[in-house]
Coordinates of C-alpha atoms in Angstrom, one line a residue:
Chain A
M1 CA 57.9 70.2 80.8
I2 CA 61.0 69.3 83.0
K3 CA 61.6 65.3 83.1
V4 CA 64.3 64.4 85.2
V5 CA 65.1 60.5 85.4
D6 CA 67.9 58.6 87.6
L7 CA 70.0 61.6 87.8
K8 CA 73.3 61.0 89.7
K9 CA 75.9 63.5 90.9
N10 CA 79.2 62.5 92.4
Y11 CA 81.9 64.7 93.8
G12 CA 84.5 62.2 94.4
R13 CA 83.5 59.5 96.3
V14 CA 80.6 61.3 97.4
E15 CA 77.3 60.9 96.1
A16 CA 75.6 64.5 95.8
L17 CA 72.7 63.4 93.8
K18 CA 71.4 59.6 93.9
S19 CA 69.5 58.7 91.0
I20 CA 66.6 60.7 91.5
S21 CA 63.9 61.4 89.2
F22 CA 60.7 63.6 88.8
E23 CA 58.3 65.8 86.5
V24 CA 57.7 69.4 86.0
E25 CA 54.4 70.1 84.5
K26 CA 54.4 73.2 82.4
G27 CA 53.0 76.5 83.8
S28 CA 53.6 75.3 87.3
V29 CA 55.6 75.8 90.1
F30 CA 57.7 73.1 91.8
G31 CA 58.8 73.6 95.1
F32 CA 62.2 71.7 95.9
I33 CA 62.7 71.5 99.6
G34 CA 65.1 69.8 101.9
R35 CA 67.9 70.8 104.5
N36 CA 71.2 72.4 103.3
G37 CA 73.6 69.8 101.5
A38 CA 70.1 67.9 100.7
G39 CA 71.2 68.4 97.2
K40 CA 68.9 71.2 95.8
T41 CA 71.8 73.4 94.8
T42 CA 73.3 70.7 92.6
T43 CA 70.2 70.1 90.9
M44 CA 69.4 73.1 89.9
N45 CA 73.3 73.7 88.2
I46 CA 72.9 70.8 86.7
L47 CA 69.7 71.5 84.9
T48 CA 70.6 75.2 84.0
G49 CA 73.9 73.5 82.5
L50 CA 76.2 74.6 84.8
I51 CA 77.9 71.4 86.0
K52 CA 77.5 68.0 84.7
F53 CA 76.3 64.5 85.8
N54 CA 77.7 61.2 85.9
D55 CA 74.4 59.7 85.1
G56 CA 70.6 59.9 84.0
K57 CA 68.6 61.2 81.6
I58 CA 66.9 65.3 81.2
I59 CA 64.3 65.9 79.1
I60 CA 63.4 69.7 78.6
K61 CA 60.7 70.7 76.6
G62 CA 60.6 67.3 74.8
K63 CA 64.5 67.8 74.4
D64 CA 67.2 65.8 75.3
F65 CA 68.8 68.7 77.3
Q66 CA 72.4 67.2 77.0
E67 CA 72.2 67.4 72.9
N68 CA 70.5 70.5 72.7
K69 CA 71.9 72.1 75.8
Q70 CA 72.7 75.5 74.3
E71 CA 69.2 75.9 72.3
V72 CA 67.3 74.7 75.6
L73 CA 69.3 77.3 77.9
K74 CA 67.8 80.2 75.8
S75 CA 64.4 79.5 77.2
I76 CA 65.8 79.1 80.9
G77 CA 66.8 82.0 83.4
Y78 CA 68.4 81.3 86.6
L79 CA 68.3 83.0 90.1
P80 CA 71.3 81.8 92.0
E81 CA 71.6 81.7 95.9
T82 CA 74.3 83.8 95.6
P83 CA 75.1 85.5 92.8
T84 CA 78.4 87.0 91.3
F85 CA 78.8 89.9 89.2
Y86 CA 81.4 92.1 87.7
D87 CA 81.7 94.2 90.2
Y88 CA 83.2 96.5 88.3
M89 CA 80.1 97.2 85.7
N90 CA 76.6 98.7 87.0
A91 CA 73.8 97.1 87.5
Y92 CA 72.9 98.7 83.6
E93 CA 76.0 98.0 82.2
Y94 CA 75.9 94.0 83.6
L95 CA 72.4 93.6 82.1
R96 CA 73.2 95.0 78.9
F97 CA 76.2 92.4 79.0
I98 CA 73.9 89.1 79.7
G99 CA 71.2 91.3 77.2
E100 CA 73.4 90.8 74.3
I101 CA 74.5 87.0 74.8
I102 CA 70.6 86.7 74.3
S103 CA 70.0 89.4 71.8
Y104 CA 67.7 91.3 74.5
E105 CA 67.0 94.6 73.6
G106 CA 68.9 97.1 75.2
K107 CA 66.1 99.6 75.4
N108 CA 63.9 96.9 77.8
V109 CA 66.8 97.0 80.4
S110 CA 65.4 100.3 82.0
K111 CA 62.0 98.1 82.5
L112 CA 63.8 95.9 83.4
L113 CA 65.9 98.0 86.3
E114 CA 62.5 99.3 87.1
M115 CA 60.5 96.4 88.3
V116 CA 63.6 95.8 90.6
K117 CA 63.5 98.8 91.7
L118 CA 66.9 99.6 90.9
A119 CA 66.2 102.6 88.6
K120 CA 67.9 105.1 91.3
H121 CA 70.9 102.5 91.2
K122 CA 71.7 102.0 87.7
K123 CA 74.9 103.8 87.9
K124 CA 76.2 102.6 90.7
R125 CA 78.9 100.0 90.8
I126 CA 77.7 96.1 91.9
G127 CA 80.4 95.9 94.2
A128 CA 78.8 98.7 96.4
Y129 CA 75.0 97.1 96.5
S130 CA 74.2 95.5 99.4
R131 CA 73.2 91.9 99.1
G132 CA 69.7 92.5 98.7
M133 CA 70.5 94.7 95.5
K134 CA 72.2 92.2 94.2
Q135 CA 69.2 89.7 94.2
R136 CA 66.9 92.1 92.5
L137 CA 69.7 92.3 89.7
A138 CA 70.2 88.9 89.5
L139 CA 66.1 88.2 89.5
A140 CA 66.1 90.7 86.7
A141 CA 69.0 88.7 84.8
A142 CA 66.7 85.6 85.3
F143 CA 63.7 87.3 83.9
M144 CA 65.3 88.9 81.2
G145 CA 64.0 88.1 77.8
N146 CA 61.5 86.2 79.4
P147 CA 62.6 82.6 79.7
E148 CA 59.5 80.0 79.6
I149 CA 61.3 78.0 82.3
L150 CA 62.3 80.3 85.8
F151 CA 65.0 78.1 88.4
L152 CA 65.0 80.3 91.5
D153 CA 67.2 78.9 94.1
E154 CA 66.4 80.5 97.9
P155 CA 65.2 83.6 96.1
A156 CA 64.3 85.5 99.2
S157 CA 66.9 84.5 101.3
A158 CA 68.9 87.8 101.2
L159 CA 65.4 90.1 101.2
D160 CA 63.9 91.7 104.0
P161 CA 60.3 90.6 105.1
E162 CA 59.5 93.7 102.4
G163 CA 61.2 92.3 99.5
R164 CA 60.5 88.9 100.4
M165 CA 56.2 89.2 100.1
E166 CA 57.1 91.1 97.1
M167 CA 59.2 88.2 95.8
L168 CA 56.6 85.8 96.7
E169 CA 53.8 88.1 94.9
L170 CA 56.1 87.9 91.8
I171 CA 56.2 84.4 91.8
E172 CA 52.4 83.9 91.9
G173 CA 52.3 86.7 89.4
L174 CA 54.6 84.7 86.8
K175 CA 52.4 81.8 87.6
N176 CA 49.6 83.3 86.3
E177 CA 51.2 83.9 83.1
K178 CA 52.0 80.2 82.8
I179 CA 55.3 80.3 83.6
T180 CA 57.0 76.9 84.7
I181 CA 58.9 78.0 88.0
F182 CA 61.4 75.6 89.4
L183 CA 61.5 76.9 93.3
S184 CA 64.8 75.8 95.8
T185 CA 63.0 77.3 99.0
H186 CA 63.7 76.3 102.8
I187 CA 61.0 78.8 103.6
L188 CA 58.2 76.5 103.7
N189 CA 55.4 78.8 104.3
D190 CA 56.8 80.4 101.3
A191 CA 56.6 76.8 99.4
E192 CA 53.1 76.6 100.9
R193 CA 51.9 79.9 99.5
V194 CA 53.4 79.4 95.7
C195 CA 53.8 75.8 94.8
N196 CA 51.4 73.1 92.5
K197 CA 53.9 70.6 93.6
I198 CA 56.0 69.8 96.4
C199 CA 59.0 67.6 96.0
I200 CA 61.2 66.6 99.3
I201 CA 64.9 65.9 98.9
D202 CA 67.3 65.0 101.7
E203 CA 70.8 63.6 101.5
G204 CA 70.7 63.2 97.4
K205 CA 67.5 61.3 97.5
I206 CA 63.9 62.4 96.8
L207 CA 61.5 61.4 99.6
L208 CA 58.1 62.6 98.4
T209 CA 56.7 64.3 94.8
E210 CA 53.4 64.9 95.4
N211 CA 50.9 68.0 94.4
L212 CA 50.1 70.0 97.2
S213 CA 47.0 69.2 97.9
Q214 CA 47.2 65.8 97.3
L215 CA 50.2 66.0 99.8
Y216 CA 47.7 67.0 103.1
K217 CA 45.6 64.5 102.1
S218 CA 48.1 61.7 102.3
Y219 CA 50.3 62.7 105.2
I220 CA 48.4 64.5 106.9
Q221 CA 48.9 64.3 110.7
P222 CA 47.0 65.8 113.8
I223 CA 48.8 67.8 116.4
F224 CA 48.0 68.8 119.3
D225 CA 49.1 72.5 120.4
V226 CA 49.2 73.1 124.2
E227 CA 49.5 76.5 126.1
F228 CA 50.1 76.0 129.9
E229 CA 50.5 78.3 132.7
E230 CA 54.1 77.4 133.5
D231 CA 56.9 76.2 131.7
P232 CA 56.3 72.3 132.0
T233 CA 59.5 71.1 130.6
D234 CA 60.1 69.1 134.0
K235 CA 57.1 67.2 133.3
I236 CA 57.0 66.7 129.6
D237 CA 58.7 63.4 130.0
L238 CA 55.2 62.1 131.1
L239 CA 53.6 62.8 127.9
K240 CA 56.2 61.3 126.1
K241 CA 55.0 57.4 127.7
P242 CA 51.9 57.0 126.0
E243 CA 52.4 55.1 122.8
W244 CA 49.9 56.8 120.6
V245 CA 52.2 59.9 120.9
E246 CA 54.8 59.9 117.9
N247 CA 56.6 63.1 119.1
I248 CA 57.0 66.4 121.0
K249 CA 58.0 69.7 120.5
E250 CA 58.6 72.2 123.2
N251 CA 58.7 75.8 123.0
G252 CA 59.0 77.4 126.1
R253 CA 55.2 77.2 127.9
K254 CA 53.8 75.9 124.8
I255 CA 54.2 72.2 123.2
S256 CA 53.1 70.4 120.0
I257 CA 52.3 66.9 120.5
Y258 CA 52.0 64.9 117.5
V259 CA 50.1 62.1 117.7
K260 CA 50.0 58.6 115.8
D261 CA 46.2 57.8 115.7
L262 CA 43.8 61.2 116.3
D263 CA 40.8 59.3 117.4
Y264 CA 42.4 57.7 120.2
A265 CA 44.4 60.8 120.9
K266 CA 41.0 62.7 121.3
K267 CA 39.9 60.5 124.0
E268 CA 43.2 59.6 125.9
I269 CA 45.1 63.8 126.0
L270 CA 43.0 65.1 128.9
K271 CA 43.9 62.6 130.9
E272 CA 47.2 62.4 130.2
L273 CA 47.2 66.5 130.9
S274 CA 45.8 66.2 133.7
K275 CA 48.5 63.9 135.1
L276 CA 51.3 66.7 134.7
N277 CA 49.2 69.1 137.4
T278 CA 49.9 71.6 135.9
S279 CA 47.2 74.8 134.5
V280 CA 46.3 74.4 130.9
V281 CA 46.2 78.0 129.2
S282 CA 44.6 76.8 126.0
Y283 CA 44.6 73.7 123.7
Q284 CA 43.7 73.2 119.9
I285 CA 43.7 70.5 117.2
R286 CA 46.4 71.7 114.0
K287 CA 46.5 70.4 111.1
S288 CA 49.6 69.5 109.5
T289 CA 51.7 72.5 107.8
L290 CA 54.2 71.5 105.4
E291 CA 56.7 72.0 108.1
D292 CA 55.2 69.3 109.7
I293 CA 55.2 67.0 106.8
F294 CA 59.0 67.9 105.7
M295 CA 60.1 67.0 109.1
R296 CA 58.1 64.0 109.6
M297 CA 59.3 63.1 105.9
V298 CA 63.2 63.3 106.5
K299 CA 62.7 61.8 110.3
Q300 CA 61.0 58.7 108.9
K301 CA 63.6 58.0 106.4
Chain R
M1 CA 79.1 85.4 67.8
K2 CA 76.8 86.9 70.3
S3 CA 78.8 85.9 73.5
F4 CA 81.8 87.2 71.5
K5 CA 81.0 90.4 71.0
A6 CA 79.2 90.6 74.6
Y7 CA 82.4 89.2 76.0
F8 CA 84.9 91.2 74.0
K9 CA 83.3 95.1 75.3
K10 CA 83.0 92.9 79.1
E11 CA 87.3 92.6 78.6
I12 CA 88.1 96.1 76.9
T13 CA 85.8 97.5 80.3
E14 CA 87.4 95.0 83.1
A15 CA 91.1 96.2 81.6
I16 CA 90.3 99.8 81.9
R17 CA 87.9 99.6 85.2
T18 CA 90.8 97.7 86.7
Y19 CA 93.6 99.4 85.2
K20 CA 95.1 96.0 83.5
Y21 CA 96.1 98.3 80.4
L22 CA 97.8 101.0 82.6
V23 CA 99.8 98.0 84.5
L24 CA 100.5 96.6 80.9
F25 CA 101.8 99.9 79.7
F26 CA 104.0 100.3 82.4
G27 CA 105.6 96.8 82.0
F28 CA 105.6 96.9 78.3
I29 CA 106.3 100.6 77.2
F30 CA 107.1 102.7 80.3
W31 CA 109.9 100.8 81.8
P32 CA 111.7 99.3 79.2
A33 CA 111.2 101.3 76.1
M34 CA 111.3 104.6 78.3
L35 CA 112.8 104.4 81.0
G36 CA 115.3 101.5 79.7
P37 CA 117.0 104.0 76.9
M38 CA 117.5 106.9 79.3
M39 CA 119.0 104.5 82.6
L40 CA 121.6 103.7 79.4
K41 CA 122.4 107.0 78.3
L42 CA 122.3 108.4 82.4
L43 CA 124.5 105.6 83.1
P44 CA 127.7 107.2 82.4
L45 CA 127.2 109.9 84.5
I46 CA 126.0 108.5 87.1
L47 CA 129.2 106.2 87.6
K48 CA 131.6 108.5 86.2
N49 CA 132.9 109.1 89.4
Y50 CA 132.8 105.5 91.0
M51 CA 134.7 103.7 88.1
P52 CA 137.7 103.9 86.4
A53 CA 138.6 105.6 83.4
E54 CA 139.2 102.6 81.6
T55 CA 135.6 101.3 82.6
M56 CA 133.9 104.0 81.6
Q57 CA 135.3 104.2 78.0
L58 CA 133.3 101.1 77.3
F59 CA 130.0 103.2 77.9
S60 CA 131.3 105.3 75.6
D61 CA 130.9 103.0 72.7
F62 CA 127.2 102.3 73.0
T63 CA 125.6 102.3 69.7
R64 CA 122.2 102.3 68.6
D65 CA 122.0 98.7 67.7
Y66 CA 123.9 97.7 71.5
A67 CA 121.0 100.0 73.5
F68 CA 118.3 98.2 71.0
Q69 CA 119.3 95.4 71.8
S70 CA 119.5 96.0 75.5
F71 CA 115.9 97.2 75.1
L72 CA 114.6 93.6 74.1
S73 CA 116.5 92.0 76.8
D74 CA 114.8 94.2 78.9
S75 CA 111.5 93.8 77.8
F76 CA 111.8 90.7 77.0
Q77 CA 111.5 90.0 80.8
F78 CA 109.2 92.5 81.9
M79 CA 107.0 91.8 79.2
L80 CA 107.1 88.0 80.0
A81 CA 106.7 89.0 83.8
F82 CA 103.8 91.4 83.5
M83 CA 102.0 89.8 81.2
A84 CA 102.1 86.2 83.2
F85 CA 100.8 88.2 86.1
V86 CA 98.0 90.4 84.7
L87 CA 96.7 88.0 82.6
M88 CA 96.9 85.1 85.2
G89 CA 93.6 85.1 85.8
L90 CA 91.9 85.4 82.9
L91 CA 89.7 82.0 82.7
A92 CA 90.3 81.0 86.5
N93 CA 89.0 84.1 88.2
E94 CA 85.8 83.7 85.7
V95 CA 85.3 80.0 87.1
R96 CA 86.2 80.4 90.7
L97 CA 84.5 83.5 91.4
K98 CA 81.6 81.8 89.5
R99 CA 81.6 85.0 87.3
L100 CA 80.1 82.5 84.6
V101 CA 77.1 81.2 86.4
F102 CA 74.7 83.8 84.7
P103 CA 76.3 83.7 81.0
Y104 CA 76.8 80.1 80.8
S105 CA 73.1 79.6 82.4
R106 CA 71.5 82.1 79.7
G107 CA 73.6 79.6 76.4
A108 CA 76.8 81.5 76.7
D109 CA 78.9 79.7 74.1
P110 CA 82.2 79.0 75.6
E111 CA 83.8 79.3 72.4
G112 CA 83.3 82.8 72.3
V113 CA 84.2 83.4 75.7
V114 CA 87.6 81.9 75.0
L115 CA 88.3 83.5 71.5
A116 CA 87.2 87.0 72.9
K117 CA 89.4 86.6 76.1
Y118 CA 92.2 85.6 73.7
I119 CA 91.7 87.5 71.0
H120 CA 90.8 90.9 72.8
Y121 CA 94.7 90.4 75.2
A122 CA 96.4 89.2 71.6
I123 CA 95.6 92.6 70.1
T124 CA 96.9 94.6 73.2
V125 CA 99.9 92.9 73.8
S126 CA 100.5 93.4 70.3
L127 CA 99.5 97.2 70.3
F128 CA 101.8 97.2 73.4
I129 CA 104.4 95.4 71.8
L130 CA 104.7 97.8 68.7
I131 CA 104.3 100.8 70.6
A132 CA 106.8 99.8 73.0
F133 CA 109.7 99.3 70.0
F134 CA 108.5 102.7 68.0
I135 CA 109.3 104.8 71.3
D136 CA 112.3 102.5 72.3
Y137 CA 113.9 103.6 68.5
L138 CA 112.8 107.1 69.4
Y139 CA 114.6 107.3 72.5
V140 CA 117.5 105.5 70.9
D141 CA 118.0 107.6 67.6
R142 CA 118.0 110.5 69.7
F143 CA 120.1 109.4 72.3
F144 CA 122.9 107.4 70.7
T145 CA 124.7 107.2 67.3
G146 CA 126.1 104.3 65.3
G147 CA 124.5 100.8 64.6
I148 CA 122.8 100.2 61.4
L149 CA 119.2 99.8 63.4
S150 CA 116.2 101.3 60.7
L151 CA 112.2 101.1 61.1
K152 CA 112.5 97.7 59.2
I153 CA 114.7 96.1 61.2
L154 CA 112.4 97.1 64.7
F155 CA 109.2 97.0 62.5
E156 CA 111.1 92.6 62.0
S157 CA 111.9 92.2 65.1
S158 CA 108.4 93.7 66.8
L159 CA 106.8 91.0 64.8
L160 CA 108.6 88.5 66.1
Y161 CA 108.2 89.4 69.9
I162 CA 104.5 89.7 69.3
L163 CA 104.5 86.1 67.7
Y164 CA 106.2 84.9 70.7
F165 CA 103.8 86.5 73.4
C166 CA 101.0 85.8 71.2
T167 CA 102.1 82.1 71.8
L168 CA 102.5 82.6 75.4
L169 CA 99.6 84.2 75.9
S170 CA 97.7 81.2 74.4
I171 CA 99.8 78.6 77.0
L172 CA 98.7 81.0 79.4
L173 CA 95.0 81.3 78.7
Y174 CA 95.1 77.0 78.8
L175 CA 96.8 77.1 81.9
S176 CA 94.0 79.9 83.8
S177 CA 91.6 77.2 82.7
L178 CA 93.0 74.3 84.2
F179 CA 94.2 76.1 87.8
R180 CA 91.4 77.5 89.9
R181 CA 94.0 80.1 91.0
G182 CA 95.9 82.2 88.5
L183 CA 99.1 82.6 90.3
A184 CA 100.0 78.7 89.5
A185 CA 99.0 79.8 85.6
G186 CA 101.2 83.0 86.1
F187 CA 104.4 81.2 87.8
T188 CA 104.4 78.5 85.4
V189 CA 104.4 80.7 82.0
L190 CA 106.9 82.5 83.8
I191 CA 109.0 79.6 84.6
L192 CA 108.5 78.2 80.4
G193 CA 109.3 81.4 79.1
F194 CA 112.7 81.9 80.8
S195 CA 113.1 78.1 81.2
L196 CA 112.8 77.4 76.9
S197 CA 115.7 79.9 76.5
I198 CA 118.1 76.9 77.5
F199 CA 117.3 75.5 74.4
N200 CA 118.8 78.1 72.3
Q201 CA 122.3 77.2 73.4
F202 CA 121.7 74.3 71.4
D203 CA 122.3 75.0 67.7
T204 CA 120.5 71.8 66.1
I205 CA 117.0 72.4 68.1
K206 CA 116.9 75.5 69.0
A207 CA 114.8 76.8 65.4
Y208 CA 112.4 74.3 66.7
F209 CA 111.6 76.3 69.8
P210 CA 109.4 79.6 70.1
N211 CA 111.9 81.1 72.0
Y212 CA 114.4 81.4 68.7
L213 CA 111.7 83.9 67.6
I214 CA 113.3 86.2 70.9
L215 CA 116.7 84.9 69.5
K216 CA 116.5 86.1 66.2
A217 CA 115.0 89.6 67.3
A218 CA 118.1 90.5 68.6
D219 CA 120.1 89.5 65.6
I220 CA 119.9 93.0 64.1
G221 CA 120.5 92.9 60.2
H222 CA 119.6 89.3 59.9
V223 CA 116.2 89.2 61.9
F224 CA 113.9 87.6 59.1
D225 CA 115.7 84.6 57.2
S226 CA 114.9 80.6 56.5
S227 CA 115.8 79.6 60.1
L228 CA 112.5 81.5 61.5
I229 CA 110.5 79.0 59.2
P230 CA 110.1 76.3 61.7
A231 CA 109.6 78.3 64.6
I232 CA 107.0 80.4 63.4
I233 CA 104.9 77.5 62.5
I234 CA 105.2 75.8 65.9
S235 CA 104.5 79.1 67.5
F236 CA 100.9 79.2 65.0
C237 CA 100.6 75.5 65.9
L238 CA 100.7 75.7 69.7
I239 CA 98.6 79.0 69.5
I240 CA 96.0 77.0 67.8
L241 CA 96.6 73.8 69.9
F242 CA 96.0 76.2 73.4
V243 CA 93.2 78.0 72.1
F244 CA 91.3 74.8 71.3
L245 CA 92.5 73.4 74.5
S246 CA 91.3 76.5 75.7
V247 CA 88.0 75.9 74.5
L248 CA 86.9 72.0 75.3
R249 CA 88.4 72.8 78.8
M250 CA 85.8 75.4 79.2
K251 CA 83.4 73.9 77.6
K252 CA 83.3 70.7 80.2
I253 CA 84.5 72.4 83.3
D254 CA 81.7 73.3 86.2
V255 CA 81.2 76.4 86.7
A256 CA 78.6 76.9 89.7

């Protein structure tokens, strides 16, 4: 559905995207994850025709994006991270305005407003909306006309927990309807829940692109979660000495020990913990989450 | 065409809700066309206790033609300043405030966006100029006597003003697409409008500049003659050129 080959984007001397390539299959949810400033929004802005790029090729729906931009954009919906509107308009007027550009029936606008729970506020000026309400209006504008491809840039960032759950359910629903979703997020739990494929980007470079299931197989790294009775901060350095320990994350009385060799660690960890001379409350082996894999990949780079 | 229609309607809504029509009314109509003739009429009454009788005699010589020329001079300055500062953000604000993100990502045509903006404000400015000229005529005709001013002359003058301001509007539109801050575009057009009048001092070249239209508009009795042809052709060419350049710019510009 989307194929990006050697895409480059420079802002003056700064290389925002350093020859990135990836492919998004039709009907899948493609999770694009990375730190702030990694190049996620730049990529999305390029793929939605909002900014130019310096080099590379983009194929969307089998067509060269640059040559068929206006045509391709008709099947795309974009939810930007910080949506901006004409504040003097109300939600109904704004959706009618966008609807006119894409030939969307005016009578369906009310349904769309009900879907994003803004029907009650449709006559209120957008300038008086909260950030969450603006995000929902942006969602309505992105969904308008049932686009085949949806670009969602941090869609849940401005939503309350309830709104965030609804957003995830909505994305899952769209996944079932075979809409291709390009989801940029830094909430890795969300990506883990809805995405089929994960792409990690950092400093304008793609670190990995993998199916989520394959990712767990390839990048699984066991972690030992240990809880102490007392804060172990002053004794942690002792645990960092063994070669099989890769990293330790502290969180109050709990620590997470990242290991290089699981089998060896299983045998040795209790010995090392006993050297600390501190009471252990609990101890368990945890499989890597997407967050762990992400941190590991970024650190490795 | 869809983008043109959507943006044309949007421009009307925006002009109403952000009081652009109201501000333009004050700059184009109220001050120069309504307040101007009244002030000119009241000036002798206000100054009669402060000025010598010989000087006061000059005021009694005010004819309809003089009052109309006074209006033209005032209206040029008012209209130029108000147009430049009210419409300076036409494209700059859209880009700077990232308001084109949704429309562009849904396939809005830059041609439609630019043309809708230009045509909407060209019509607005033209109507306001016509109204201002006719209102001024009503006041001048009631307050002053003498002179050869007629509705025909007034209409001819207003047409030259319309062409001149439509030319400046196209330049303003283009500059607004170039600068991120509309203020830069507004100031540039303001300076351009006033500085081009300098060429009216040079007989050999003045007919080739749009400001010649303003000069001829005040030439009561000889408004339309063949000397206007180069200025009219050049003005139309400038309009086409700057609108075209604005479209090109809006096609190339990064809107996010």
